[in-house]
XYZ file of C-alpha atoms in Angstrom:
602
model
C -6.417 -16.807 -13.537
C -8.602 -16.201 -10.521
C -6.431 -18.624 -8.345
C -3.292 -16.773 -9.227
C -4.550 -13.284 -7.895
C -4.987 -14.313 -4.225
C -5.789 -17.356 -2.125
C -9.350 -16.784 -1.087
C -8.965 -19.238 1.914
C -6.136 -17.071 3.267
C -8.134 -13.896 2.675
C -11.205 -15.511 4.573
C -8.787 -16.458 7.352
C -7.531 -12.864 7.645
C -10.945 -11.264 7.398
C -13.220 -13.503 9.481
C -10.828 -15.523 11.749
C -8.034 -13.232 12.471
C -9.784 -9.668 12.089
C -13.177 -10.928 12.940
C -14.751 -8.484 10.493
C -18.206 -9.776 10.843
C -18.215 -8.095 14.263
C -18.661 -4.785 12.374
C -22.195 -5.845 11.164
C -23.445 -5.098 14.821
C -22.734 -1.312 14.235
C -25.293 0.919 12.748
C -23.475 1.859 9.696
C -22.986 -1.760 8.624
C -26.236 -3.317 9.972
C -27.451 -4.305 6.520
C -24.207 -6.373 5.877
C -23.230 -9.894 6.834
C -20.607 -12.424 5.759
C -22.657 -13.317 2.735
C -22.711 -9.701 1.568
C -19.124 -9.220 2.104
C -18.373 -12.459 0.185
C -20.550 -11.310 -2.580
C -18.703 -8.039 -2.907
C -15.345 -10.013 -2.899
C -16.689 -12.455 -5.538
C -17.694 -9.518 -7.907
C -14.289 -7.876 -7.429
C -12.491 -11.130 -7.992
C -14.525 -11.863 -11.184
C -14.116 -8.292 -12.722
C -10.292 -8.468 -11.921
C -9.924 -11.670 -13.473
C -12.015 -11.210 -16.607
C -11.530 -7.398 -17.394
C -8.240 -6.345 -15.753
C -5.860 -9.337 -15.933
C -6.364 -10.080 -19.516
C -4.707 -6.812 -20.771
C -1.978 -6.534 -18.083
C 0.585 -7.791 -20.286
C -0.623 -5.864 -23.245
C -0.488 -2.623 -21.552
C 2.957 -3.316 -20.198
C 4.110 -3.822 -23.955
C 2.148 -0.940 -25.348
C 2.642 1.806 -22.906
C 0.764 5.126 -23.243
C 2.102 7.368 -26.089
C 1.720 11.177 -26.446
C 1.648 12.335 -30.189
C 1.916 15.976 -29.292
C -1.945 16.284 -29.097
C -3.323 13.632 -27.044
C -2.263 10.578 -25.112
C -3.139 7.162 -26.615
C -3.799 4.306 -24.311
C -5.004 0.667 -25.322
C -8.684 0.471 -25.356
C -8.938 -2.203 -22.933
C -7.945 0.051 -19.895
C -11.107 2.223 -20.478
C -13.345 -0.850 -20.870
C -12.165 -2.311 -17.660
C -12.550 0.925 -15.744
C -16.130 1.280 -17.201
C -17.053 -2.357 -15.756
C -15.431 -1.411 -12.461
C -17.414 1.930 -12.114
C -20.640 0.246 -13.461
C -20.161 -2.179 -10.614
C -20.293 0.644 -8.077
C -16.877 -0.225 -6.911
C -15.645 3.463 -7.044
C -18.096 4.240 -4.176
C -17.895 0.875 -2.378
C -17.380 2.255 1.040
C -19.385 5.345 0.593
C -22.881 6.175 2.045
C -26.000 4.918 0.483
C -27.084 8.568 -0.296
C -23.971 8.915 -2.385
C -24.742 5.819 -4.482
C -22.341 3.540 -2.269
C -22.509 0.224 -0.571
C -21.473 1.464 2.903
C -18.936 -1.511 2.767
C -16.404 -1.481 5.729
C -12.832 -0.122 4.697
C -11.502 -3.614 5.365
C -13.771 -5.243 2.749
C -13.333 -2.373 0.158
C -9.474 -2.700 0.632
C -9.774 -6.446 0.323
C -11.749 -5.988 -3.103
C -9.091 -3.370 -4.250
C -6.466 -6.114 -3.454
C -7.849 -8.272 -6.345
C -7.324 -5.592 -8.879
C -3.913 -4.731 -7.575
C -3.003 -8.266 -8.348
C -4.692 -8.346 -11.671
C -3.278 -5.259 -13.196
C -1.891 -2.663 -10.775
C -1.400 -0.190 -13.638
C -5.126 0.009 -14.545
C -6.118 -0.177 -10.842
C -4.041 2.907 -10.165
C -6.777 5.216 -11.845
C -9.499 4.340 -9.304
C -7.022 4.062 -6.491
C -6.066 7.682 -7.031
C -9.651 8.775 -7.680
C -11.091 7.344 -4.556
C -8.258 8.928 -2.477
C -8.961 12.313 -4.411
C -12.622 12.057 -3.498
C -12.078 11.334 -0.095
C -9.828 14.280 0.520
C -12.523 16.603 -1.166
C -15.270 15.324 1.120
C -13.006 15.840 4.239
C -11.892 19.285 3.422
C -13.735 20.746 0.470
C -16.617 23.336 0.695
C -20.020 22.624 0.062
C -19.859 23.940 -3.319
C -16.798 21.897 -4.192
C -18.422 18.630 -2.945
C -21.395 19.341 -5.059
C -19.476 20.077 -8.208
C -16.860 17.369 -8.070
C -17.773 14.503 -5.704
C -20.678 12.878 -7.700
C -18.700 12.673 -10.751
C -15.572 11.394 -9.015
C -17.612 8.574 -7.417
C -19.335 7.639 -10.556
C -16.095 7.488 -12.502
C -17.198 10.150 -14.871
C -14.195 12.108 -13.738
C -10.817 10.646 -12.564
C -8.576 12.214 -10.008
C -4.770 12.879 -9.316
C -2.450 14.291 -6.652
C 0.064 16.873 -7.826
C 2.787 17.408 -5.192
C 6.391 16.945 -6.647
C 8.194 19.473 -8.874
C 11.271 18.894 -10.904
C 13.546 20.914 -8.657
C 12.041 20.091 -5.561
C 11.639 16.072 -5.684
C 10.278 15.061 -2.246
C 11.371 18.346 -0.565
C 7.873 19.968 -0.684
C 9.070 23.177 1.115
C 10.953 23.879 -2.192
C 7.901 23.913 -4.503
C 7.518 27.027 -6.686
C 4.092 26.673 -8.153
C 2.243 29.775 -7.307
C -1.371 30.592 -7.012
C -2.596 34.171 -7.463
C -5.907 35.308 -6.137
C -8.380 36.284 -8.813
C -11.239 38.631 -8.484
C -14.186 36.262 -8.607
C -12.701 34.305 -5.759
C -10.696 31.457 -7.615
C -6.962 31.439 -8.284
C -4.712 31.371 -11.306
C -1.790 28.779 -10.913
C 1.631 28.872 -12.569
C 4.163 26.150 -12.244
C 5.281 22.625 -13.143
C 4.317 19.288 -11.506
C 6.398 16.061 -12.056
C 5.711 12.386 -11.588
C 1.949 12.741 -11.721
C 0.251 9.512 -12.203
C -3.135 9.533 -14.331
C -2.166 13.201 -14.996
C -3.330 12.890 -18.736
C -5.600 10.691 -20.583
C -8.908 10.291 -22.182
C -10.340 7.514 -19.885
C -12.806 9.819 -18.448
C -14.626 13.109 -19.314
C -12.371 15.164 -16.891
C -9.458 14.899 -14.591
C -9.510 16.631 -11.272
C -6.177 17.638 -10.099
C -5.413 18.358 -6.513
C -2.479 20.644 -6.538
C 0.045 22.001 -3.923
C 0.762 25.582 -4.619
C 1.918 28.650 -2.614
C -0.019 31.988 -2.499
C 2.467 34.993 -2.826
C 3.119 36.720 0.573
C 2.480 33.406 2.576
C 5.072 31.992 4.992
C 8.155 30.370 3.816
C 8.576 26.593 3.574
C 6.018 24.057 4.075
C 3.919 26.501 6.204
C 3.096 28.408 3.081
C 1.633 25.622 1.197
C -1.980 25.798 0.046
C -4.284 23.131 -1.729
C -6.249 23.624 -4.825
C -8.813 21.693 -7.007
C -7.639 22.318 -10.586
C -9.791 20.466 -13.261
C -8.784 19.558 -16.681
C -11.993 21.109 -17.883
C -14.096 23.698 -16.013
C -17.236 22.382 -14.532
C -20.529 24.207 -14.948
C -22.938 24.412 -11.982
C -25.172 21.862 -13.834
C -22.122 19.372 -14.093
C -21.456 19.869 -17.932
C -18.122 20.777 -19.018
C -16.802 24.138 -19.840
C -13.653 25.377 -21.432
C -10.344 23.560 -21.265
C -8.409 24.871 -18.213
C -4.750 25.980 -18.708
C -3.225 22.636 -17.881
C -1.014 21.070 -20.558
C 0.869 17.731 -20.796
C 4.827 18.555 -21.051
C 5.645 14.952 -21.422
C 5.280 11.285 -20.268
C 7.882 9.634 -18.137
C 8.958 6.194 -19.395
C 9.029 3.891 -16.730
C 10.512 0.311 -15.737
C 7.238 -1.070 -14.763
C 3.651 0.324 -13.999
C 3.721 1.164 -17.647
C -0.051 1.217 -18.371
C -0.544 4.143 -15.934
C 0.242 7.451 -17.576
C 3.072 9.246 -15.546
C 3.392 12.974 -16.478
C 5.130 16.312 -16.360
C 2.270 18.942 -16.206
C 2.567 22.625 -16.807
C 0.038 24.799 -15.131
C -0.455 28.288 -16.648
C 1.278 28.360 -20.039
C -1.191 31.098 -20.954
C -3.372 33.048 -18.464
C -2.924 30.574 -15.549
C -4.903 27.368 -14.651
C -7.997 28.205 -12.745
C -8.028 26.635 -9.224
C -10.219 26.684 -6.287
C -8.713 26.859 -2.784
C -9.527 23.946 -0.462
C -10.166 24.916 3.076
C -7.846 27.668 4.613
C -4.775 29.215 2.991
C -1.396 27.678 3.981
C -2.961 24.361 5.283
C -2.520 22.614 2.135
C 0.174 20.040 3.140
C -1.815 19.086 6.272
C -4.922 18.485 3.887
C -2.869 16.564 1.372
C -1.585 14.238 4.069
C -5.117 12.914 4.407
C -4.781 11.698 0.737
C -1.071 10.758 1.072
C -1.634 8.617 4.240
C -4.480 6.729 2.416
C -2.245 6.350 -0.587
C 0.508 5.038 1.678
C -1.717 2.351 2.837
C -2.711 1.543 -0.704
C 0.794 1.453 -1.864
C 1.653 -1.078 0.901
C -1.408 -3.310 -0.221
C -0.384 -3.004 -3.930
C 3.019 -4.183 -2.941
C 1.533 -7.155 -1.203
C -0.659 -8.252 -4.049
C 2.161 -8.074 -6.730
C 4.252 -10.150 -4.384
C 1.285 -12.376 -3.562
C 0.504 -13.047 -7.264
C 4.205 -13.785 -7.858
C 4.155 -16.384 -4.922
C 1.231 -18.066 -6.412
C 2.735 -18.208 -9.964
C 5.852 -19.634 -8.346
C 4.024 -22.126 -6.280
C 1.985 -23.477 -9.183
C 5.194 -23.565 -11.352
C 7.021 -25.491 -8.693
C 4.427 -28.184 -8.586
C 4.241 -28.625 -12.357
C 7.924 -28.209 -13.335
C 9.872 -31.543 -13.187
C 13.654 -31.337 -12.768
C 16.237 -33.219 -10.944
C 15.760 -35.982 -8.462
C 16.031 -36.595 -4.755
C 19.628 -36.120 -3.303
C 20.037 -39.672 -2.325
C 18.849 -41.004 -5.819
C 21.491 -42.075 -8.222
C 19.240 -43.742 -10.687
C 18.922 -41.439 -13.836
C 16.300 -43.859 -15.239
C 13.868 -42.680 -12.738
C 11.544 -39.875 -13.480
C 12.333 -36.421 -12.409
C 10.662 -34.787 -9.606
C 8.556 -31.658 -9.254
C 11.057 -28.849 -8.159
C 8.832 -28.361 -5.151
C 10.380 -31.548 -3.730
C 13.744 -29.821 -3.419
C 14.337 -28.457 -0.049
C 15.736 -25.092 -1.329
C 12.789 -24.459 -3.523
C 10.578 -25.144 -0.531
C 12.608 -22.490 1.482
C 12.090 -19.989 -1.140
C 8.223 -20.517 -1.375
C 8.128 -20.432 2.391
C 9.797 -17.222 2.515
C 7.364 -15.785 -0.116
C 4.359 -17.131 1.983
C 5.825 -15.504 5.101
C 6.174 -12.172 3.459
C 3.035 -11.994 1.467
C 0.674 -13.436 3.970
C 2.206 -11.476 6.786
C 1.984 -8.303 4.674
C -1.667 -8.962 3.809
C -2.521 -9.293 7.328
C -0.619 -5.979 8.187
C -2.462 -4.238 5.560
C -5.900 -5.345 6.249
C -5.205 -4.763 10.001
C -4.556 -1.126 9.054
C -7.825 -1.183 7.194
C -9.594 -2.560 10.286
C -8.286 0.342 12.204
C -9.705 2.696 9.699
C -13.107 1.085 10.362
C -12.553 1.387 14.168
C -11.559 5.091 13.732
C -14.923 5.675 11.866
C -17.255 3.532 13.857
C -16.003 2.302 17.101
C -18.962 2.939 19.593
C -16.594 4.899 22.068
C -14.614 8.013 21.553
C -11.559 6.526 23.272
C -11.785 3.511 20.797
C -11.878 5.695 17.940
C -8.979 7.963 19.148
C -6.932 4.991 19.910
C -7.450 3.433 16.583
C -6.332 6.590 14.899
C -3.419 6.751 16.890
C -2.372 3.170 16.143
C -3.053 3.844 12.456
C -0.563 6.916 12.432
C 2.174 4.966 14.076
C 1.791 2.124 11.735
C 1.300 3.916 8.502
C 5.130 4.265 7.527
C 5.457 0.472 8.170
C 2.216 -0.360 6.183
C 3.695 1.453 3.262
C 7.361 0.428 3.400
C 7.545 -3.067 4.852
C 5.554 -4.812 2.084
C 7.215 -2.535 -0.421
C 10.620 -4.211 0.529
C 9.752 -7.555 1.470
C 7.182 -8.377 -1.033
C 9.365 -7.100 -3.607
C 11.773 -9.529 -2.128
C 9.008 -12.244 -2.702
C 8.896 -11.292 -6.405
C 12.774 -11.664 -6.527
C 12.300 -15.288 -5.054
C 9.565 -15.900 -7.594
C 11.776 -15.135 -10.454
C 14.336 -17.544 -8.702
C 12.040 -20.450 -8.523
C 11.295 -20.203 -12.160
C 15.108 -20.269 -12.800
C 16.094 -18.978 -16.256
C 12.369 -18.884 -17.305
C 11.556 -16.337 -14.496
C 13.912 -13.933 -16.246
C 12.155 -13.997 -19.529
C 9.020 -12.128 -20.553
C 7.219 -15.159 -21.376
C 6.337 -15.817 -17.567
C 4.414 -13.023 -15.610
C 6.964 -13.088 -12.663
C 9.114 -10.811 -14.664
C 6.644 -7.972 -14.982
C 5.203 -8.317 -11.513
C 8.964 -7.676 -10.281
C 9.165 -4.658 -12.502
C 5.831 -3.342 -11.470
C 6.560 -3.822 -7.739
C 9.965 -2.037 -7.792
C 8.123 1.237 -8.020
C 6.495 0.696 -4.474
C 9.605 1.531 -2.379
C 9.824 4.781 -4.258
C 6.439 6.458 -4.572
C 4.327 8.043 -1.849
C 7.567 8.630 -0.005
C 10.531 6.353 -0.318
C 11.854 4.183 2.460
C 14.084 6.890 3.634
C 11.159 9.215 4.036
C 8.904 6.832 5.831
C 11.839 6.092 8.257
C 12.333 9.817 8.991
C 8.563 10.102 9.570
C 8.453 7.020 11.856
C 11.559 7.885 14.037
C 11.551 11.621 13.731
C 7.828 12.026 14.384
C 5.501 9.093 14.742
C 7.669 7.258 17.511
C 7.714 10.253 19.938
C 4.518 11.971 19.113
C 2.327 12.477 22.171
C 5.138 11.222 24.438
C 5.348 8.005 22.611
C 1.733 7.124 23.054
C 1.287 5.659 19.649
C 4.099 3.203 20.093
C 3.057 2.388 23.504
C -0.504 1.554 22.611
C 0.955 -0.735 19.872
C 3.186 -2.567 22.523
C -0.066 -2.874 24.718
C -1.757 -4.561 21.780
C 1.272 -7.011 21.372
C 1.344 -7.765 25.136
C -2.334 -8.980 24.712
C -1.055 -11.627 22.175
C 1.955 -12.562 24.251
C -0.268 -13.348 27.278
C -2.537 -15.494 25.059
C 0.609 -17.398 23.645
C 1.763 -18.155 27.200
C -1.466 -20.004 27.934
C -0.973 -22.402 24.988
C 0.304 -25.946 25.359
C 2.461 -25.608 22.112
C 5.943 -25.273 22.918
C 6.654 -23.602 19.432
C 4.358 -20.851 20.291
C 5.530 -20.251 23.730
C 8.971 -19.919 22.156
C 7.754 -17.532 19.554
C 6.267 -15.530 22.355
C 9.382 -15.295 24.198
C 11.252 -14.431 21.015
C 8.688 -11.634 20.447
C 8.805 -10.277 24.087
C 12.717 -10.045 23.709
C 12.205 -8.100 20.344
C 9.718 -5.672 21.888
C 12.002 -4.993 24.806
C 14.927 -4.269 22.438
C 12.508 -2.062 20.429
C 11.431 0.042 23.274
C 15.039 0.266 24.599
C 16.195 1.418 21.060
C 13.300 3.943 20.757
C 14.088 5.464 24.069
C 17.822 5.730 23.169
C 17.146 7.357 19.715
C 14.584 9.709 20.885
C 16.920 10.865 23.853
C 19.696 11.538 21.150
C 16.943 13.529 19.318
C 16.027 15.508 22.277
C 19.857 16.386 22.951
C 20.070 18.117 19.591
C 21.853 15.414 17.713
C 19.232 14.894 15.057
C 21.599 13.899 12.358
C 23.128 11.137 14.506
C 19.796 9.837 15.533
C 18.414 9.743 12.216
C 21.420 8.467 10.369
C 20.182 4.992 10.415
C 16.358 5.549 10.520
C 15.709 3.229 7.659
C 17.281 0.393 9.870
C 14.742 1.444 12.531
C 12.005 1.248 10.129
C 12.964 -2.109 8.866
C 13.289 -3.557 12.392
C 10.049 -2.055 13.560
C 8.149 -3.605 10.488
C 9.628 -7.003 11.367
C 8.639 -6.818 14.835
C 5.085 -5.957 13.952
C 4.809 -8.678 11.243
C 6.254 -11.127 13.711
C 3.326 -10.039 16.127
C 0.862 -10.526 13.254
C 2.148 -14.001 12.541
C 1.903 -15.029 16.200
C -1.703 -13.807 16.174
C -2.287 -15.946 12.903
C -0.678 -18.919 14.628
C -2.895 -18.654 17.693
C -5.879 -18.795 15.641
C -4.565 -21.726 13.439
C -3.486 -23.797 16.634
C -7.122 -23.310 18.086
C -8.671 -24.547 14.737
C -6.476 -27.254 13.681
C -7.543 -29.906 16.194
C -11.198 -29.875 14.619
C -9.902 -29.734 10.910
C -9.355 -32.427 8.392
C -8.020 -32.709 5.036
C -7.229 -29.478 2.976
C -8.347 -27.452 6.137
C -5.828 -28.959 8.237
C -3.247 -28.517 5.805
C -4.054 -24.926 5.530
C -3.622 -24.350 9.335
C -0.595 -26.340 9.265
C 0.912 -24.145 6.700
C 0.045 -21.005 8.793
C 1.903 -22.689 11.708
C 4.987 -23.470 9.560
C 5.117 -19.985 8.051
C 4.912 -18.493 11.498
C 7.842 -20.839 12.626
C 9.787 -19.805 9.505
C 9.432 -15.960 10.319
C 10.646 -16.418 13.852
C 13.473 -18.625 13.113
C 14.728 -16.905 9.750
C 13.360 -13.341 9.883
C 12.985 -11.917 13.322
C 16.641 -12.756 14.270
C 17.600 -10.074 11.677
C 16.420 -7.412 14.244
C 19.061 -8.381 16.865
C 21.935 -7.055 14.730
C 19.772 -4.040 13.652
C 19.127 -2.990 17.312
C 22.828 -3.387 18.083
C 23.651 -0.963 15.350
C 20.997 1.484 16.408
C 21.944 1.551 20.053
C 25.695 1.962 19.386
C 24.533 5.117 17.179
C 26.598 3.660 14.398
C 28.397 6.433 12.479
C 29.661 4.463 9.553
C 27.171 5.901 6.911
C 27.089 9.221 8.688
C 30.898 9.753 8.574
C 31.383 8.630 4.902
C 32.726 11.548 2.865
C 31.847 12.460 -0.648
C 35.544 12.269 -1.795
C 35.856 8.675 -0.405
C 33.871 6.973 -2.831
């Protein structure tokens, strides 16, 4: 099973050859680490993922959580797996030693989480949410809140959630109605309903810590009046023991297409006297605080999408090598044995497309994690600031590009299996269903597109996008020095795409500035897709530059590995990057086809 989670040679390539993660060991925070300790952490994660998460992935899908009116029932293997995860210290992997952590770089801790996403994303969702929940409390919580909740979240004694959406509001958070009324002793009483709350009710932990968006009566209208509250399922005493049950009730479970092992809930706050909540930070700053968790979650969603696509690719590759069917096109002799389907060019096409999506997506997500490490530990203020700026502009792409194209990889994995892929007997069917959530949650494609074009592309006069382009120019200069004609051609194609991207961005921002927001944003999803393809093309060129330098000294399987990288890069530039030409044409023309469509014309 371990070899169906991830290709460890590819992971090592991205971490050590592409991102040069060992360089972080020269910084004080990571001075105790080395490649050996990084690999040891990855080995532990892969072993636990394969032995404790993967075995119940199918069972959890077939036996989704059930609410009997009193409690939620979940198969026991989920808690058993989470206990092993927490006992291994993985909940606090990137935390300070003083907090019981390992002080691993974010890049390595994200690579560890990738194993669990591939093995069983539904069970992995519980620690994923809890880690992000704890990070928000550490960033914005009071000293008392940190003391009361952080140790228990980091140990896994408590698990965490994020409660944003409501039935009538959806993603339009300005329309939430949950209210928080001040109480005499300094806490608040919350009344309202929250929808689509992953991990919102269970008995996998002693307590659940909800981070809840609500409005304090009398505050500003819309998003400016949103505050953030910690609302535990059980109240917590000063000594860490549990007190009374809070006024938070499960109204029902949502029944999902995939991701079935993760409870997804409708929660009622304040059916009686009000759910006791504790204000995080300042009043009316809740959405800004919650974006800390949401942006972290968006990067995690992108990584989860990659790993579901990656696992599907590895299953399809193994199947194509084992499944004999048909013969070479020129062979007419039916008495000759059938060939493995990987011998057919169209199957190789589908596998190569999957490889380009999942390995490109993994490079994108781990590059984002590397920026998180730079933002935290780079020696200079300028380097830290620029890393944060790059991360901001990339986050919509990190979330949405893998959610679109690694889902496409799952689609192709089913196709490689043929009819078998459409049955429940093969895992590619479930992998597709699980991955279908990722274009939706933590902000749909459309919301990420509005964020990128409406906010990130033009922030600080376009500084983030310009910085990204400068990083790409460094790669282009390196490609020009190569003897490889293929890489030089890829560099020229990337340069052309960059020029089109910047031209298109200027035109769209100018249209926005002229007060034509609806026209400029009408095709924002197309802009997001084009940007993502250009960025992933850049990362493929970076991978190819490393491969072409190493292949001359490589032999056997190592040479095959590097040749595979070069072939996948060539595929992406010949088959994928050209998609952006038409997209840029539509965007520059300010195409009105979708905008002008009327309700009555459907």
